[in-house]
mmCIF file of C-alpha atoms in Angstrom:
data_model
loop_
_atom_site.group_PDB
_atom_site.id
_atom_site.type_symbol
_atom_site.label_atom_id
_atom_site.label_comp_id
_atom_site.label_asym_id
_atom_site.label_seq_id
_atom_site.Cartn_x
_atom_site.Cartn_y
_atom_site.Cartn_z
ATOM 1 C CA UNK Q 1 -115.609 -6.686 -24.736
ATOM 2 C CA UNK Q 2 -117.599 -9.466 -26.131
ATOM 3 C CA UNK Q 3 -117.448 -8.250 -29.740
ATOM 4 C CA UNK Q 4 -113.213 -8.049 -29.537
ATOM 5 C CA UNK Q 5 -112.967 -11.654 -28.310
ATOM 6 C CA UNK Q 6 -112.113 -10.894 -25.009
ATOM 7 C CA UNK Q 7 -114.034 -12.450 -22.122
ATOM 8 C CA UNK Q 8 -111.564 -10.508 -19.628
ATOM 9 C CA UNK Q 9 -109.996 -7.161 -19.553
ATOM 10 C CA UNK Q 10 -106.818 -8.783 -18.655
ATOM 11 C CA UNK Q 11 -106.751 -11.232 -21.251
ATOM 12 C CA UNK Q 12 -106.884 -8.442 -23.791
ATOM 13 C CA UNK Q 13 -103.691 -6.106 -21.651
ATOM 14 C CA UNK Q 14 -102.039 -9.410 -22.091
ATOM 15 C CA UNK Q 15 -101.919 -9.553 -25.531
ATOM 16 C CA UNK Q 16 -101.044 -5.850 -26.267
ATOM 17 C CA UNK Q 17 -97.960 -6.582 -23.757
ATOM 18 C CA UNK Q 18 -96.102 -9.732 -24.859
ATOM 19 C CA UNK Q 19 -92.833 -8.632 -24.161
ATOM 20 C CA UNK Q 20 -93.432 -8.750 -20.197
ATOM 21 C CA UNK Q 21 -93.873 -12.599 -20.731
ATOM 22 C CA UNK Q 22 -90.695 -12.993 -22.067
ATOM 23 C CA UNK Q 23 -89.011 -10.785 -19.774
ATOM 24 C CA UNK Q 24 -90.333 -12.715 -16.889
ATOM 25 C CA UNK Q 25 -89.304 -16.218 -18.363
ATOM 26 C CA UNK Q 26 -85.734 -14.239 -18.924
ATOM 27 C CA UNK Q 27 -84.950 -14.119 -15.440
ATOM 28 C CA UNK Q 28 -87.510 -16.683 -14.015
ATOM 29 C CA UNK Q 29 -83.818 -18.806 -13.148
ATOM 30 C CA UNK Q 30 -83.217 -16.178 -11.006
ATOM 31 C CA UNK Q 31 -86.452 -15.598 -9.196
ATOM 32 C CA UNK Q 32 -85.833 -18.160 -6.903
ATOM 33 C CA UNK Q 33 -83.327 -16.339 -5.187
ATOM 34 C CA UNK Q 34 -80.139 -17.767 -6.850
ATOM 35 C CA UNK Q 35 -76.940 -15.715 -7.489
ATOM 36 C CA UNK Q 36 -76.558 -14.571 -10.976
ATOM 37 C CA UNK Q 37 -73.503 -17.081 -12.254
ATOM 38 C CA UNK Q 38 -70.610 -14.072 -14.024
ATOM 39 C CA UNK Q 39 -68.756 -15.215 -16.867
ATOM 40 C CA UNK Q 40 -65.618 -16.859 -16.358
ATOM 41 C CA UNK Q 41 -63.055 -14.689 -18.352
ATOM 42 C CA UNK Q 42 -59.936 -12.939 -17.301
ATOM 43 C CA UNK Q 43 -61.493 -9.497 -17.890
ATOM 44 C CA UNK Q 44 -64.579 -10.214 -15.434
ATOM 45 C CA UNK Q 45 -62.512 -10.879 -12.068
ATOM 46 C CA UNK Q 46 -65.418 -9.817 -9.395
ATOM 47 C CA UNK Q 47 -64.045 -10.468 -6.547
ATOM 48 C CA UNK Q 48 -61.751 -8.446 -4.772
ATOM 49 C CA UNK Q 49 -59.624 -10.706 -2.861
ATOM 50 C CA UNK Q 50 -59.027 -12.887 -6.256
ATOM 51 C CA UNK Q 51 -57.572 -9.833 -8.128
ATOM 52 C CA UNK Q 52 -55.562 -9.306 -4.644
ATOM 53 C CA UNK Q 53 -54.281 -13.067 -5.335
ATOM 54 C CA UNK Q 54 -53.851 -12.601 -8.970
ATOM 55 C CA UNK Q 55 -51.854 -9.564 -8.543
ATOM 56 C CA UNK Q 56 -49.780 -10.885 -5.594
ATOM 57 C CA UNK Q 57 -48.905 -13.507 -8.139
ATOM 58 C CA UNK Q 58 -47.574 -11.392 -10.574
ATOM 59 C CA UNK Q 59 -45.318 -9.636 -8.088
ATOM 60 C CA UNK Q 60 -44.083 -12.731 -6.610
ATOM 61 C CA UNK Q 61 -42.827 -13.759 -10.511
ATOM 62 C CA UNK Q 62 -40.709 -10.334 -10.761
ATOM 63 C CA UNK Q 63 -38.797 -10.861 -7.290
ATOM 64 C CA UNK Q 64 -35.817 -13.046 -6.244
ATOM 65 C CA UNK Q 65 -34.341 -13.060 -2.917
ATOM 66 C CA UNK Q 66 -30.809 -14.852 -1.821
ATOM 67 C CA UNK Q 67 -28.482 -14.624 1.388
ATOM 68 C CA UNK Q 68 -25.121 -14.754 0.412
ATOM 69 C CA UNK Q 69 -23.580 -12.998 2.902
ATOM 70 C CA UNK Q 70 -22.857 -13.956 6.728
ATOM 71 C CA UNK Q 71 -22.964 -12.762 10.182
ATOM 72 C CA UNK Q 72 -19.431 -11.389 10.067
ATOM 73 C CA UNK Q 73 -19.665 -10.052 6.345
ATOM 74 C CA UNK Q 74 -22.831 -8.462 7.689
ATOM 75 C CA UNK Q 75 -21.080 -6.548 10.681
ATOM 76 C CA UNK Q 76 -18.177 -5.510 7.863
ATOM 77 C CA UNK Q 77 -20.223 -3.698 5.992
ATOM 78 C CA UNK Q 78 -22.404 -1.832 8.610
ATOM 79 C CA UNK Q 79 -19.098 -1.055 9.897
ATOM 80 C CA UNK Q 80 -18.328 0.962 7.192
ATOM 81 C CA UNK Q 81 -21.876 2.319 6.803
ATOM 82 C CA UNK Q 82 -20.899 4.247 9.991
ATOM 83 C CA UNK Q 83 -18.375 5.458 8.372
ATOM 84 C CA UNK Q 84 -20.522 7.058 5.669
ATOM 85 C CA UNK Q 85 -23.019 8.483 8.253
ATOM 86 C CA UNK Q 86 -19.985 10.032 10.201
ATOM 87 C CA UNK Q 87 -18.656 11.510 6.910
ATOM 88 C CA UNK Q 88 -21.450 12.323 6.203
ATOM 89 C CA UNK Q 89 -22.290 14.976 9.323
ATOM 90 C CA UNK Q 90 -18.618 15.784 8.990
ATOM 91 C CA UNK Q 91 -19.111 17.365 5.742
ATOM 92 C CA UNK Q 92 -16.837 15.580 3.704
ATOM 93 C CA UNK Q 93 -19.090 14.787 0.627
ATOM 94 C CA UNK Q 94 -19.858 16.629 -1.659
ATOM 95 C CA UNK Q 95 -23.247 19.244 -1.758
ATOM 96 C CA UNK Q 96 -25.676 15.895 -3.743
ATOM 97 C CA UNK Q 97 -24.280 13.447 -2.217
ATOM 98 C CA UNK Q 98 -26.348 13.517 1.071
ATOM 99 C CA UNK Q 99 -30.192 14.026 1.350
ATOM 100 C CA UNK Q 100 -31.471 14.147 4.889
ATOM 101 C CA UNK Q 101 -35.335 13.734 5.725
ATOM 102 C CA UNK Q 102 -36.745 12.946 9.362
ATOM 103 C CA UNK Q 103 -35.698 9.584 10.603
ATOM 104 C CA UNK Q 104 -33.830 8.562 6.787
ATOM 105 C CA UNK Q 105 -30.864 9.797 5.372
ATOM 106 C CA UNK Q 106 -29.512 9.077 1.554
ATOM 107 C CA UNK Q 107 -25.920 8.642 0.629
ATOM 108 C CA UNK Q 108 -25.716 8.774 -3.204
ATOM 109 C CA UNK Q 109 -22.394 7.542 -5.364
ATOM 110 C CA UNK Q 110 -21.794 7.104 -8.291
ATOM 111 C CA UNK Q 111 -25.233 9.429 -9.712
ATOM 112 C CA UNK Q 112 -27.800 11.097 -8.348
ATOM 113 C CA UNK Q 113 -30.936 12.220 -9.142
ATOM 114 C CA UNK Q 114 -33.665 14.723 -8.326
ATOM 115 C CA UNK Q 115 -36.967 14.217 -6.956
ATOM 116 C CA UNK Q 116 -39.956 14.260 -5.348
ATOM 117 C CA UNK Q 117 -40.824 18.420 -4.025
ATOM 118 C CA UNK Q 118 -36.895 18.949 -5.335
ATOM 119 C CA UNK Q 119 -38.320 19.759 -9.141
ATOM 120 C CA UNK Q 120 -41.863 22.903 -9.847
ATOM 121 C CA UNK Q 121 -42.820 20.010 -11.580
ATOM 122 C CA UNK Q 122 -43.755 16.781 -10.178
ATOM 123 C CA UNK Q 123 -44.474 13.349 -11.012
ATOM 124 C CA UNK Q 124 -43.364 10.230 -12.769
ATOM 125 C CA UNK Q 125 -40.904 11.439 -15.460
ATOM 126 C CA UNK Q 126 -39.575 14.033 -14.038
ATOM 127 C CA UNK Q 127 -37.165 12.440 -12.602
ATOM 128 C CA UNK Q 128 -33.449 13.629 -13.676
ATOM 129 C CA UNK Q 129 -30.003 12.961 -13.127
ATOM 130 C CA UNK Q 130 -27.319 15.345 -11.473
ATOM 131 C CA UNK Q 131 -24.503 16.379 -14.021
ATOM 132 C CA UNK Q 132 -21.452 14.307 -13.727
ATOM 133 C CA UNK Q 133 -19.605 14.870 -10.260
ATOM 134 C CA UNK Q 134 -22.254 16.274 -8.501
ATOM 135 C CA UNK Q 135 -21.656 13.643 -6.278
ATOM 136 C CA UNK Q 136 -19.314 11.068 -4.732
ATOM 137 C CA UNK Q 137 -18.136 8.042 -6.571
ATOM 138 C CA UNK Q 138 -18.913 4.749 -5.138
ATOM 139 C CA UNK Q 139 -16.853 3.940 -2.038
ATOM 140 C CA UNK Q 140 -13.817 1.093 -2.768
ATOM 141 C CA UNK Q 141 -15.543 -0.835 -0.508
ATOM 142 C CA UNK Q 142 -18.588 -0.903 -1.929
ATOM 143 C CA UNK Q 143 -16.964 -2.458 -4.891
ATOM 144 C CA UNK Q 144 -15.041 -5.124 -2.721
ATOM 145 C CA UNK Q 145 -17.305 -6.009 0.159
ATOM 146 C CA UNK Q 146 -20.866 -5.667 -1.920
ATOM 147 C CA UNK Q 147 -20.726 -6.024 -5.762
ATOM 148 C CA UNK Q 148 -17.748 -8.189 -6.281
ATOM 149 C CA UNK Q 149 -19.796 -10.879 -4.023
ATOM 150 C CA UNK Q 150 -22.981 -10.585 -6.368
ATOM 151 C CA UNK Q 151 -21.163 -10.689 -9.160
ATOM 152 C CA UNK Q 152 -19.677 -13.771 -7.725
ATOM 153 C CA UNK Q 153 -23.207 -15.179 -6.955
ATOM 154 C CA UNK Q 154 -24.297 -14.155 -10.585
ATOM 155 C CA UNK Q 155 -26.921 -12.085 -9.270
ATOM 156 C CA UNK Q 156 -25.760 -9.483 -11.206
ATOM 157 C CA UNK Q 157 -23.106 -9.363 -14.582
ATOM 158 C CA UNK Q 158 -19.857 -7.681 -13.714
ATOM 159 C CA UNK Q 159 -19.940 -4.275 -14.419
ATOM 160 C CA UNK Q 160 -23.575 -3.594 -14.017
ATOM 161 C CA UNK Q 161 -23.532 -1.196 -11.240
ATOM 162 C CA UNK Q 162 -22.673 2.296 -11.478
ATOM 163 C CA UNK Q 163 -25.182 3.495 -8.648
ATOM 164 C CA UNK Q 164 -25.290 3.001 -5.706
ATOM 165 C CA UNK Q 165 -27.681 4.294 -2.612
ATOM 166 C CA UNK Q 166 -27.357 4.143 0.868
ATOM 167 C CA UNK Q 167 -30.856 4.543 2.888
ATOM 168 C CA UNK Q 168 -30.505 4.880 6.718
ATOM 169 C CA UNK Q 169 -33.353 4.732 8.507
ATOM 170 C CA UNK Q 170 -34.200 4.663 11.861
ATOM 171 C CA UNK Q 171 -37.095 3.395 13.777
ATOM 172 C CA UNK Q 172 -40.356 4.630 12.608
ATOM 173 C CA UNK Q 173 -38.945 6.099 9.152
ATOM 174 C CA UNK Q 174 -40.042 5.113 5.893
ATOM 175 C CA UNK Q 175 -40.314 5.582 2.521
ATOM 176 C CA UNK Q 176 -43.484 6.534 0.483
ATOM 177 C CA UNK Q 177 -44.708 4.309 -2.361
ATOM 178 C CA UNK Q 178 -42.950 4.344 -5.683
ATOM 179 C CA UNK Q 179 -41.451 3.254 -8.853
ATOM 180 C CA UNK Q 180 -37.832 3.346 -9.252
ATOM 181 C CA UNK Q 181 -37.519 5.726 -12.587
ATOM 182 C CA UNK Q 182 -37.977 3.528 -15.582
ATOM 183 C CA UNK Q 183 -36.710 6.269 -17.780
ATOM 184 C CA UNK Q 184 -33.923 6.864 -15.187
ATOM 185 C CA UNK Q 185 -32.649 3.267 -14.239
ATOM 186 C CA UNK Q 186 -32.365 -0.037 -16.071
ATOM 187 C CA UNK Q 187 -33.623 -2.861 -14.436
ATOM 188 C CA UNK Q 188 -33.299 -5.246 -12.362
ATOM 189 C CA UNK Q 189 -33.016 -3.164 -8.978
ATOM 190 C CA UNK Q 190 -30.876 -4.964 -6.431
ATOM 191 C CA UNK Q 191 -30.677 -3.936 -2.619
ATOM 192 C CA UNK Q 192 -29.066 -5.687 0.342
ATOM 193 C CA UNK Q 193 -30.297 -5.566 3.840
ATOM 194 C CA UNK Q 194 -28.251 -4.263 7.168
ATOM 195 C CA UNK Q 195 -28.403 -4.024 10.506
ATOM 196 C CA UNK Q 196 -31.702 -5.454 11.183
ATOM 197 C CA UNK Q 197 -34.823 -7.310 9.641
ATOM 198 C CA UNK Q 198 -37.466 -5.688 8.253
ATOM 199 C CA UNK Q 199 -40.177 -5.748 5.344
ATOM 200 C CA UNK Q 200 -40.742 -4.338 1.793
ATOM 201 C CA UNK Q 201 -44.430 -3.888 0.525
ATOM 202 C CA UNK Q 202 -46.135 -3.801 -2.487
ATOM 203 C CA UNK Q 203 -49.217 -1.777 -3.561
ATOM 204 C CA UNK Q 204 -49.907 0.389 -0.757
ATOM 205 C CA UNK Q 205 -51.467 3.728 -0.104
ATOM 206 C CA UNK Q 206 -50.642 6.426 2.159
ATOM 207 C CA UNK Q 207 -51.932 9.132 4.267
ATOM 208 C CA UNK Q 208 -50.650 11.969 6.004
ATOM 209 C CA UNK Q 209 -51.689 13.494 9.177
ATOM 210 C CA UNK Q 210 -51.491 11.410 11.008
ATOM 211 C CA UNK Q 211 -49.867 8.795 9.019
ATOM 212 C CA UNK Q 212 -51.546 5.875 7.523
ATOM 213 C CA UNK Q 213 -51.036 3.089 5.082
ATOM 214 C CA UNK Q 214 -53.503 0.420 3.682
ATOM 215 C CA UNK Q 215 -52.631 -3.075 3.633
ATOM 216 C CA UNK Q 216 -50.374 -4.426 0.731
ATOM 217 C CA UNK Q 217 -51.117 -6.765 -1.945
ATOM 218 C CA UNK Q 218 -47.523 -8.371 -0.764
ATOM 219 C CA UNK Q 219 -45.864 -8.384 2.166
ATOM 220 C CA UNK Q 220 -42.350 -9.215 1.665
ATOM 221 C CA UNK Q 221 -39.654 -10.023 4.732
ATOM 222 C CA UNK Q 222 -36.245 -8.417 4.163
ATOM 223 C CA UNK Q 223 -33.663 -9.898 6.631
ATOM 224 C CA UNK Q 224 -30.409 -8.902 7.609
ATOM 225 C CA UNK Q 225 -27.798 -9.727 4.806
ATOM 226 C CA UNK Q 226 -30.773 -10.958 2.252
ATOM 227 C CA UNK Q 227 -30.075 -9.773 -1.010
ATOM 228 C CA UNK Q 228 -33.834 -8.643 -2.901
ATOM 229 C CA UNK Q 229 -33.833 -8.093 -6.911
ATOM 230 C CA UNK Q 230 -36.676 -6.604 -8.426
ATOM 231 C CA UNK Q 231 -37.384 -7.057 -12.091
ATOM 232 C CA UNK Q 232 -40.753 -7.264 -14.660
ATOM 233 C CA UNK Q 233 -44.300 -6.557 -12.764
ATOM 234 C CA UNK Q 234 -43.135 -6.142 -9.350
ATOM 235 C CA UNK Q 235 -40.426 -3.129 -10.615
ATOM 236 C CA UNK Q 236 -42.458 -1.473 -13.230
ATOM 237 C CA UNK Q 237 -46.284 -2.325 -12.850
ATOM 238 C CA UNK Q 238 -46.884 -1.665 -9.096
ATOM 239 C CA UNK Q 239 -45.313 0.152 -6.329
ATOM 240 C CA UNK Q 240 -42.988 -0.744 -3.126
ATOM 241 C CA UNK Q 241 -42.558 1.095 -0.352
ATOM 242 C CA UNK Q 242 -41.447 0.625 3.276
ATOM 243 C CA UNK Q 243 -43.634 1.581 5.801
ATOM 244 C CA UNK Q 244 -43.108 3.255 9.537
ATOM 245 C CA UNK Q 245 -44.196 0.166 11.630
ATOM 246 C CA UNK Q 246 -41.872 -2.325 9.841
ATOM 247 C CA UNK Q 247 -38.995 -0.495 10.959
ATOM 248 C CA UNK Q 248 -38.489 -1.141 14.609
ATOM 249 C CA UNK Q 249 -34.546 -0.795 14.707
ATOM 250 C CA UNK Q 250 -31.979 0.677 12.955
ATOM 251 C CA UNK Q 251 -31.978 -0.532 9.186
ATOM 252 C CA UNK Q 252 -29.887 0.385 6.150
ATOM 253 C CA UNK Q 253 -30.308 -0.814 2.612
ATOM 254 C CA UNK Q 254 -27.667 -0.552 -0.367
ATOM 255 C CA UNK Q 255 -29.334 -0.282 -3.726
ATOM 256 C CA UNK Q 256 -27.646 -0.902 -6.600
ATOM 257 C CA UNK Q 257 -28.542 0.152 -9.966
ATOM 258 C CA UNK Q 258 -27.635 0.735 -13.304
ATOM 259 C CA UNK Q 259 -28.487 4.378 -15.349
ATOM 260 C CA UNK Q 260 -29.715 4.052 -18.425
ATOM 261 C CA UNK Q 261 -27.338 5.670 -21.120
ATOM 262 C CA UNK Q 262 -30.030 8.104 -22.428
ATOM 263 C CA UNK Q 263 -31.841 9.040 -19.050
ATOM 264 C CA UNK Q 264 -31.888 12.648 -19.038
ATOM 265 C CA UNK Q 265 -29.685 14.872 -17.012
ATOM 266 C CA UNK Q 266 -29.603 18.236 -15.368
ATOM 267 C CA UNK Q 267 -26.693 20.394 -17.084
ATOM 268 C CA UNK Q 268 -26.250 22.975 -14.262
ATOM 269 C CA UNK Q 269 -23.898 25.191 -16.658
ATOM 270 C CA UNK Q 270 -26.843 25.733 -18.500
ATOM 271 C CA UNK Q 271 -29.576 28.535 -16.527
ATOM 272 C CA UNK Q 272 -33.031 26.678 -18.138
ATOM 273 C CA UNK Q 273 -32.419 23.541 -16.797
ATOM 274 C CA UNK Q 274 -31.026 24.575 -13.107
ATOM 275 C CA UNK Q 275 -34.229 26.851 -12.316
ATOM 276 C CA UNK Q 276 -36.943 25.183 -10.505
ATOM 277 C CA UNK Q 277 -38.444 27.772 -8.589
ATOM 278 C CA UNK Q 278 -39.221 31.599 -9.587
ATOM 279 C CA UNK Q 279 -40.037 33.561 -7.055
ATOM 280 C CA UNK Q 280 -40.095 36.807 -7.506
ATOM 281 C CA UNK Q 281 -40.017 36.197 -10.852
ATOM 282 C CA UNK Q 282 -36.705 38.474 -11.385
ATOM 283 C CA UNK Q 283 -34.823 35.709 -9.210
ATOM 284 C CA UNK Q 284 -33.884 32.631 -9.793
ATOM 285 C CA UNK Q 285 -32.670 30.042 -7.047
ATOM 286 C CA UNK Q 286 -30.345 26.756 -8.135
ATOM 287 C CA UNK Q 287 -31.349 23.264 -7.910
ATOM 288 C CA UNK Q 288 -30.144 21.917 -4.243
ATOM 289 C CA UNK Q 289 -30.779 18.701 -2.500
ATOM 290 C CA UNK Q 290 -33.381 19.067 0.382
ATOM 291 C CA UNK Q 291 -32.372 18.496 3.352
ATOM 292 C CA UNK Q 292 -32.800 19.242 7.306
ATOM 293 C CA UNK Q 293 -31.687 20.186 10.015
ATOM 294 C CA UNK Q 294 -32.080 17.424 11.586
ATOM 295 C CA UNK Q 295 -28.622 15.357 12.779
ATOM 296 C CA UNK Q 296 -28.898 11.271 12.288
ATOM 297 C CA UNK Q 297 -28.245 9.779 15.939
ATOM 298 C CA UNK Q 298 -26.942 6.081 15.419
ATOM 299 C CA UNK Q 299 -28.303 5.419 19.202
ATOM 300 C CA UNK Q 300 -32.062 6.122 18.541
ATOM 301 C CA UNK Q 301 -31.995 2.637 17.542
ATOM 302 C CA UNK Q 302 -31.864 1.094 20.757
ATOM 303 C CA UNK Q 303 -34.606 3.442 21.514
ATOM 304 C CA UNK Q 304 -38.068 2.755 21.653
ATOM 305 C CA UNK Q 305 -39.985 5.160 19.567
ATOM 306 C CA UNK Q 306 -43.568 6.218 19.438
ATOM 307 C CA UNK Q 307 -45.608 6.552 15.888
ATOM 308 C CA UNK Q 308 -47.525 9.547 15.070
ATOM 309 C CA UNK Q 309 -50.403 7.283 14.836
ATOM 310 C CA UNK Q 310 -49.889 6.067 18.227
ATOM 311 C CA UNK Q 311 -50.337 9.300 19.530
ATOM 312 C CA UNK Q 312 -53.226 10.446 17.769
ATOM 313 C CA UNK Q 313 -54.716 7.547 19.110
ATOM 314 C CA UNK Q 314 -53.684 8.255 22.515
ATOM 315 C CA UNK Q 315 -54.569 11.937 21.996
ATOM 316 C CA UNK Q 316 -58.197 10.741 21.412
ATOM 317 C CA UNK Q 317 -58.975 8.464 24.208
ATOM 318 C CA UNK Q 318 -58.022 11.050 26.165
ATOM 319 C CA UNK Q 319 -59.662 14.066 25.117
ATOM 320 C CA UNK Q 320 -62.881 12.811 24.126
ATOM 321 C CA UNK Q 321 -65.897 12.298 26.546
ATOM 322 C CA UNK Q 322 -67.251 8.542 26.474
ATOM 323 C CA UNK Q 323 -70.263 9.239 24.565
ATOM 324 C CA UNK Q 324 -68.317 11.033 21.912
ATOM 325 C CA UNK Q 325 -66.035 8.975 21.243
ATOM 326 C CA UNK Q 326 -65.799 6.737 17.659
ATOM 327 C CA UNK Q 327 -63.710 3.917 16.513
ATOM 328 C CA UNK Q 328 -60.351 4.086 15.170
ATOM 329 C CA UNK Q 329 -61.285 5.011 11.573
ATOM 330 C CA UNK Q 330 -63.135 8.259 12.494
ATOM 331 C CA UNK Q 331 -61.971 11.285 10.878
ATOM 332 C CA UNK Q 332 -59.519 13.653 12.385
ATOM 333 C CA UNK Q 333 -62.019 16.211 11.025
ATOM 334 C CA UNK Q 334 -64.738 14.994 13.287
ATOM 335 C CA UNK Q 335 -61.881 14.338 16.457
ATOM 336 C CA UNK Q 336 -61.167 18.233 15.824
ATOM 337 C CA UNK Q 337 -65.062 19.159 15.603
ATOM 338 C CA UNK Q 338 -65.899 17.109 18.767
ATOM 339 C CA UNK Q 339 -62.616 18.695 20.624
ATOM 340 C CA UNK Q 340 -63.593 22.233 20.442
ATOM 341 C CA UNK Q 341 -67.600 21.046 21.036
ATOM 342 C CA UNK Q 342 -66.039 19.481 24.166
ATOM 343 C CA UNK Q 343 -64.004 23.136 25.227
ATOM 344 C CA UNK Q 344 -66.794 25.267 24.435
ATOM 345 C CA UNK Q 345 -68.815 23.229 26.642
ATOM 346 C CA UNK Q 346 -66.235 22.948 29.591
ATOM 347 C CA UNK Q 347 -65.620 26.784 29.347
ATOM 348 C CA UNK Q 348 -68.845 28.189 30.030
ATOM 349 C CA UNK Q 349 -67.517 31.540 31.027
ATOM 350 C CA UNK Q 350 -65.734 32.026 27.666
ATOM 351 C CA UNK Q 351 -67.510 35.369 26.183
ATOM 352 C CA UNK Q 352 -67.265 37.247 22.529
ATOM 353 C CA UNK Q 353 -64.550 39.228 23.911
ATOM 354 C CA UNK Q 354 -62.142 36.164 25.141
ATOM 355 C CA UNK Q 355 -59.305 35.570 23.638
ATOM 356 C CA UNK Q 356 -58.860 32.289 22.021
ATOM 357 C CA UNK Q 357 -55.787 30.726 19.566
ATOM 358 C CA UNK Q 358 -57.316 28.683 17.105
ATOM 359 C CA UNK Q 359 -54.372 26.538 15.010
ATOM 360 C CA UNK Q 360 -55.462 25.881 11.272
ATOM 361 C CA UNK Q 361 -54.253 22.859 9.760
ATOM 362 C CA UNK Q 362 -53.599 22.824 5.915
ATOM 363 C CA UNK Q 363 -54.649 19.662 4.415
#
């Protein structure tokens, strides 16, 4: 060791490994148990509830809201809403023009348009357009009661519209997130509020079974006779929906739009473009608007109504022993699991040769 020049054995490991000094002296600011400071740039945003505010932001610049119309214009209009609805189960529209789903019906005038499971192929962009008079044209009063006051207002230029949408919802519907077609509609979207307040959100997810939806990056009240327009970030760069606990009455919303002049169409004269389904393959069924059975009651408003959620809930403070019981963001998985743990062990008498009805879900 001597004849090296090294008195110590770790004197000489030292100076074959110089590049642990430096590494230490690297991060000796940190040693002393201080955060590590991040860059400040717009691409390094860390913190989750800053890029909730900075997005919030951006939706807020893309959305104007007014209230132009009053009490008695209000009542007016839902009025003739009624009217629609009672048309509507009459049968006097035409095939498009109505699309019933639990708890919301659609009245479209003017165009209409496929989607969601009414296309094989799904997605954004798949969107299309009936053919011309596949449905209604937009009510007179629409024109005299609704757009002429906008117009009026210069929320919109005069002759913008040429859809329109009526959604009627009752308490406890909703509508899934979305983007209004970009290749379908120009922008901005306009919609005006009836019959009660509610909310729109933005930038929420859902899930099914029971239903669920996270919390929004906005949260934006609607009230009766408000007027919301939706242009830039908040109609093209996130989604809106409406979800099943902000509607606790009876609402309707008329949505006004404007189709762009090359948004594709569905040409039902021609065979290739009216087939969406093939089976058997030899057959080959029509586009049709989906719809149910199901009749719109304009007195379930002044109903109370209990969520899905609610009941699954309810369903598993009931079932469930105390000591198997979780909080409310366990699984329905493990609520099914500890269910049929909880029979089997009730039902001691249950043999091989009993007879039991399980119920699969599909997921």
């Amino acid at each position: 060791m001597a004849a090296s020049g090294y008195t110590d054995l770790r004197e000489k490991l030292k100076s074959m490994t110089p590049h642990r000094d430096n590494y230490k002296n690297k991060n000796s600011d940190h040693s002393n148990g201080s955060k590590r400071k991040y860059h400040d740039s717009e691409e390094d945003l860390s913190d989750p509830e800053e890029l909730r505010d900075v997005e919030a932001r951006k939706v807020k610049s893309g959305i104007t809201q007014v209230s132009i119309f009053s009490k008695e214009e209000c009542s007016e209009i839902e009025a003739k809403i009624d009217e629609v609805v009672s048309k509507g189960e009459k049968g006097l529209y035409r095939e498009h023009t109505v699309d019933r789903a639990p708890l919301r019906n659609k009245y479209f005038f003017g165009e209409g348009y496929t989607y969601g499971s009414q296309l094989e192929k799904r997605g954004p962009g798949q969107e299309r357009l009936y053919s011309k008079g596949e449905v209604d044209d937009i009510p007179n009063w629409v024109h005299d009661l609704v757009i002429k006051k906008l117009v009026a207002s210069r929320v919109i230029p005069e002759d913008f519209v040429n859809s329109a949408v009526i959604n009627d919802y009752q308490p406890g519907g909703c509508i899934v997130s979305h983007v209004d077609p970009i290749h379908i509609f120009e922008r901005p979207i306009v919609s005006v509020s009836f019959f009660s307040d509610s909310a729109l959100c933005f930038g929420c997810k859902f899930q099914f079974k029971p239903i669920r939806v996270s919390e929004p990056v906005l949260f934006l009240p609607v009230r009766r006779g408000s007027v919301t327009v939706l242009s830039g970030y908040a109609a093209d760069e996130i989604t809106h929906c409406i979800r099943p606990q902000d509607i606790k009455e009876r609402r309707a919303v008329i949505i006004l739009r404007r189709t762009r002049p090359d948004a594709p169409r569905l040409e039902m004269n021609s065979p290739s473009n009216a087939v969406l389904r093939v089976s058997p393959p030899e057959r080959h069924q029509i586009l049709k608007a989906k719809r149910s059975h199901r009749k719109a009651d304009p007195d379930a408003a002044h109903r109370p109504r209990i969520l899905e959620m609610d009941k699954e809930e309810n369903r598993r403070s009931v079932v469930l022993p105390r000591h198997r019981r979780r909080s409310g963001s366990s699984s329905e998985n493990f609520w099914r699991r500890s269910h049929e743990a909880t029979r089997s062990y009730d039902d001691p008498d249950d043999g091989p040769n009993s007879a039991r009805k399980v119920k699969m879900r599909r997921h």
